[in-house]
Amino acid sequence: MHREVKISNYILAAFSTISLTLLSLPLSGPVQSFKACVSYLLHPIAFHGDRGVEKLGNVPARMRSLILADVDNERLKEELRQDAWIKAEIESLRIENERLRSALAIKALVSGTPIWARVMERDALHWHRHLIVNAGADRGISANAPVLAHDGGRFVAIGRVTEVRERLSIVLLLTDELSSVAAYVTSPSTEVARSVEGLLQGQG
């Protein structure tokens, strides 16, 4: 027991000496860099965020890269923990959805793997009619396949594939006059839940 107390006192004295030495030194670039590195080792959470990055301004590039990589690693670990929770919620909702579909004898929706593509070309004279994407028969695109776009963290329908070539496809937009798709809207009223089904027709 006495030995452990002595070791603890020695460590405390060593840290106190280092702290007093750092405080007494002039705030030159190397001293600030050393203080920032020691501070990160003792209290890394203080370096998270924009203010933490500012503290690394005088730290050498290699050391700064290592510290920032470690900070990013901790942030990504936290995001992975959040993603694991969201995944568990989605899985529970999927199981509950399948149970309700089975109880109500509702036919399951046909699911598929999304194919990501980029817009290659869009005619300025026919901006609201169609566009061309860089995915075609070589990637399994088929005619009449629905086309979605990512907008503000959600997916929205923008049209359907009307022509498929080897390495590209032509998409008819919902805003085209020749486009129409089944749709429904819900009533904003909270007293009576209503939904109106109809045909969404493009107006250019």
Tab-separated table of C-alpha atoms in Angstrom:
chain	number	residue	atom	x	y	z
A	1	MET	CA	0.000	0.000	0.000
A	2	HIS	CA	2.795	2.440	0.950
A	3	ARG	CA	4.586	1.601	-2.299
A	4	GLU	CA	1.494	2.468	-4.380
A	5	VAL	CA	1.096	5.753	-2.496
A	6	LYS	CA	4.729	6.624	-3.160
A	7	ILE	CA	4.351	5.850	-6.874
A	8	SER	CA	1.227	8.000	-7.043
A	9	ASN	CA	3.043	10.859	-5.316
A	10	TYR	CA	5.969	10.558	-7.721
A	11	ILE	CA	3.643	10.662	-10.743
A	12	LEU	CA	1.786	13.669	-9.310
A	13	ALA	CA	5.060	15.449	-8.649
A	14	ALA	CA	6.278	14.702	-12.179
A	15	PHE	CA	3.098	16.085	-13.769
A	16	SER	CA	3.236	19.130	-11.502
A	17	THR	CA	6.816	19.784	-12.519
A	18	ILE	CA	5.975	19.449	-16.218
A	19	SER	CA	2.977	21.763	-15.800
A	20	LEU	CA	4.983	24.433	-13.988
A	21	THR	CA	7.742	24.170	-16.581
A	22	LEU	CA	5.287	24.624	-19.445
A	23	LEU	CA	3.654	27.571	-17.719
A	24	SER	CA	7.002	29.271	-17.177
A	25	LEU	CA	8.189	28.872	-20.769
A	26	PRO	CA	7.492	31.640	-23.312
A	27	LEU	CA	4.571	30.970	-25.661
A	28	SER	CA	6.661	30.307	-28.752
A	29	GLY	CA	5.523	28.116	-31.620
A	30	PRO	CA	7.281	24.891	-30.503
A	31	VAL	CA	6.124	25.349	-26.904
A	32	GLN	CA	2.528	25.872	-28.011
A	33	SER	CA	2.740	22.788	-30.207
A	34	PHE	CA	4.107	20.701	-27.354
A	35	LYS	CA	1.460	22.011	-24.970
A	36	ALA	CA	-1.294	21.229	-27.478
A	37	CYS	CA	-0.023	17.654	-27.943
A	38	VAL	CA	0.245	17.066	-24.191
A	39	SER	CA	-3.199	18.583	-23.654
A	40	TYR	CA	-4.668	16.270	-26.277
A	41	LEU	CA	-3.140	13.218	-24.587
A	42	LEU	CA	-4.570	14.257	-21.213
A	43	HIS	CA	-7.933	15.643	-22.365
A	44	PRO	CA	-8.739	14.689	-25.985
A	45	ILE	CA	-12.421	15.646	-25.788
A	46	ALA	CA	-11.434	19.329	-25.661
A	47	PHE	CA	-10.138	19.069	-29.244
A	48	HIS	CA	-13.450	17.970	-30.728
A	49	GLY	CA	-15.231	20.629	-32.756
A	50	ASP	CA	-14.110	23.817	-34.478
A	51	ARG	CA	-12.495	25.330	-31.400
A	52	GLY	CA	-10.437	22.203	-30.888
A	53	VAL	CA	-9.128	22.431	-34.431
A	54	GLU	CA	-8.064	26.040	-33.805
A	55	LYS	CA	-5.855	24.863	-30.923
A	56	LEU	CA	-3.826	22.819	-33.410
A	57	GLY	CA	-2.887	25.817	-35.521
A	58	ASN	CA	0.813	25.791	-34.517
A	59	VAL	CA	1.193	22.012	-34.325
A	60	PRO	CA	3.405	20.442	-37.035
A	61	ALA	CA	1.494	19.153	-40.039
A	62	ARG	CA	2.219	15.465	-39.392
A	63	MET	CA	1.203	15.643	-35.738
A	64	ARG	CA	-1.872	17.690	-36.620
A	65	SER	CA	-2.894	15.102	-39.189
A	66	LEU	CA	-2.545	12.309	-36.626
A	67	ILE	CA	-4.589	14.164	-34.018
A	68	LEU	CA	-7.302	15.114	-36.517
A	69	ALA	CA	-7.410	11.512	-37.751
A	70	ASP	CA	-7.920	10.332	-34.174
A	71	VAL	CA	-10.670	12.936	-33.642
A	72	ASP	CA	-12.391	11.836	-36.868
A	73	ASN	CA	-12.050	8.222	-35.787
A	74	GLU	CA	-13.882	8.925	-32.524
A	75	ARG	CA	-16.576	10.847	-34.391
A	76	LEU	CA	-17.061	7.994	-36.870
A	77	LYS	CA	-17.269	5.490	-34.014
A	78	GLU	CA	-20.085	7.534	-32.504
A	79	GLU	CA	-21.853	7.684	-35.871
A	80	LEU	CA	-21.509	3.909	-36.225
A	81	ARG	CA	-23.103	3.442	-32.817
A	82	GLN	CA	-25.985	5.677	-33.892
A	83	ASP	CA	-26.285	3.798	-37.203
A	84	ALA	CA	-26.412	0.479	-35.352
A	85	TRP	CA	-29.325	1.800	-33.278
A	86	ILE	CA	-31.149	3.063	-36.389
A	87	LYS	CA	-30.537	-0.274	-38.125
A	88	ALA	CA	-32.015	-2.136	-35.171
A	89	GLU	CA	-35.095	0.107	-35.268
A	90	ILE	CA	-35.507	-0.417	-39.009
A	91	GLU	CA	-35.220	-4.168	-38.595
A	92	SER	CA	-37.862	-4.189	-35.855
A	93	LEU	CA	-40.169	-2.083	-38.037
A	94	ARG	CA	-39.596	-4.452	-40.961
A	95	ILE	CA	-40.554	-7.462	-38.852
A	96	GLU	CA	-43.631	-5.670	-37.535
A	97	ASN	CA	-44.602	-4.649	-41.082
A	98	GLU	CA	-44.307	-8.229	-42.318
A	99	ARG	CA	-46.436	-9.434	-39.401
A	100	LEU	CA	-49.165	-6.894	-40.151
A	101	ARG	CA	-49.074	-7.668	-43.897
A	102	SER	CA	-49.482	-11.348	-43.104
A	103	ALA	CA	-52.358	-10.674	-40.703
A	104	LEU	CA	-54.156	-8.462	-43.247
A	105	ALA	CA	-53.291	-10.729	-46.214
A	106	ILE	CA	-51.641	-7.848	-48.073
A	107	LYS	CA	-49.328	-8.713	-50.927
A	108	ALA	CA	-45.722	-7.816	-50.163
A	109	LEU	CA	-44.065	-5.101	-52.199
A	110	VAL	CA	-41.458	-6.174	-54.718
A	111	SER	CA	-38.100	-4.838	-53.553
A	112	GLY	CA	-34.917	-4.480	-55.548
A	113	THR	CA	-31.373	-3.220	-55.355
A	114	PRO	CA	-31.017	0.454	-56.300
A	115	ILE	CA	-28.718	1.383	-59.174
A	116	TRP	CA	-26.968	4.713	-58.756
A	117	ALA	CA	-26.451	6.874	-61.831
A	118	ARG	CA	-25.475	10.432	-62.744
A	119	VAL	CA	-27.149	12.836	-65.125
A	120	MET	CA	-25.114	12.970	-68.329
A	121	GLU	CA	-27.138	15.384	-70.394
A	122	ARG	CA	-30.169	17.640	-70.104
A	123	ASP	CA	-31.571	19.585	-73.028
A	124	ALA	CA	-32.010	23.262	-72.187
A	125	LEU	CA	-34.899	23.555	-74.663
A	126	HIS	CA	-36.712	20.588	-73.105
A	127	TRP	CA	-35.604	21.011	-69.503
A	128	HIS	CA	-38.853	19.673	-68.004
A	129	ARG	CA	-39.259	16.766	-70.418
A	130	HIS	CA	-36.403	14.295	-70.102
A	131	LEU	CA	-32.792	13.711	-69.127
A	132	ILE	CA	-30.082	11.140	-69.868
A	133	VAL	CA	-28.283	9.134	-67.165
A	134	ASN	CA	-25.083	7.076	-67.393
A	135	ALA	CA	-26.635	3.686	-66.641
A	136	GLY	CA	-28.084	1.359	-69.227
A	137	ALA	CA	-28.527	-2.274	-70.141
A	138	ASP	CA	-24.969	-3.018	-69.039
A	139	ARG	CA	-26.036	-2.327	-65.443
A	140	GLY	CA	-29.417	-4.021	-65.570
A	141	ILE	CA	-31.648	-1.013	-66.251
A	142	SER	CA	-35.039	-1.932	-67.695
A	143	ALA	CA	-37.758	0.098	-69.378
A	144	ASN	CA	-40.422	1.683	-67.159
A	145	ALA	CA	-38.178	1.432	-64.105
A	146	PRO	CA	-38.938	4.205	-61.594
A	147	VAL	CA	-36.291	6.899	-61.156
A	148	LEU	CA	-35.685	8.600	-57.812
A	149	ALA	CA	-33.483	11.498	-56.804
A	150	HIS	CA	-31.867	12.303	-53.480
A	151	ASP	CA	-33.054	15.642	-52.171
A	152	GLY	CA	-32.412	17.003	-48.692
A	153	GLY	CA	-31.988	13.636	-46.992
A	154	ARG	CA	-34.987	11.977	-48.664
A	155	PHE	CA	-35.770	10.247	-51.961
A	156	VAL	CA	-38.315	11.742	-54.340
A	157	ALA	CA	-39.770	10.333	-57.548
A	158	ILE	CA	-38.745	12.278	-60.661
A	159	GLY	CA	-39.811	10.014	-63.547
A	160	ARG	CA	-39.385	6.655	-65.262
A	161	VAL	CA	-37.084	5.078	-67.816
A	162	THR	CA	-38.534	5.200	-71.320
A	163	GLU	CA	-35.546	4.092	-73.403
A	164	VAL	CA	-32.616	1.851	-72.501
A	165	ARG	CA	-29.357	1.710	-74.438
A	166	GLU	CA	-26.110	-0.124	-73.770
A	167	ARG	CA	-24.528	2.442	-71.455
A	168	LEU	CA	-27.216	5.089	-70.962
A	169	SER	CA	-30.926	5.518	-70.407
A	170	ILE	CA	-33.464	8.227	-71.187
A	171	VAL	CA	-35.706	9.267	-68.313
A	172	LEU	CA	-39.143	10.810	-68.881
A	173	LEU	CA	-39.694	13.373	-66.127
A	174	LEU	CA	-42.939	13.695	-64.200
A	175	THR	CA	-43.181	17.307	-65.349
A	176	ASP	CA	-43.461	16.325	-69.025
A	177	GLU	CA	-46.914	16.702	-70.630
A	178	LEU	CA	-46.799	13.062	-71.750
A	179	SER	CA	-46.098	11.831	-68.233
A	180	SER	CA	-48.762	10.530	-65.875
A	181	VAL	CA	-48.550	8.426	-62.752
A	182	ALA	CA	-50.978	7.148	-60.143
A	183	ALA	CA	-50.800	9.137	-56.909
A	184	TYR	CA	-52.700	9.935	-53.767
A	185	VAL	CA	-52.816	12.826	-51.343
A	186	THR	CA	-53.888	12.841	-47.717
A	187	SER	CA	-56.114	15.415	-46.100
A	188	PRO	CA	-54.352	17.830	-43.736
A	189	SER	CA	-57.369	17.657	-41.429
A	190	THR	CA	-56.721	15.784	-38.190
A	191	GLU	CA	-60.423	15.246	-37.495
A	192	VAL	CA	-61.192	13.052	-40.492
A	193	ALA	CA	-58.430	11.029	-42.115
A	194	ARG	CA	-58.973	11.105	-45.875
A	195	SER	CA	-56.938	10.194	-48.901
A	196	VAL	CA	-57.704	11.111	-52.492
A	197	GLU	CA	-56.426	8.924	-55.310
A	198	GLY	CA	-55.924	10.191	-58.810
A	199	LEU	CA	-53.629	10.636	-61.777
A	200	LEU	CA	-50.689	13.030	-61.596
A	201	GLN	CA	-50.315	14.696	-64.988
A	202	GLY	CA	-47.240	16.685	-66.038
A	203	GLN	CA	-47.737	20.295	-67.077
A	204	GLY	CA	-44.262	21.125	-68.401
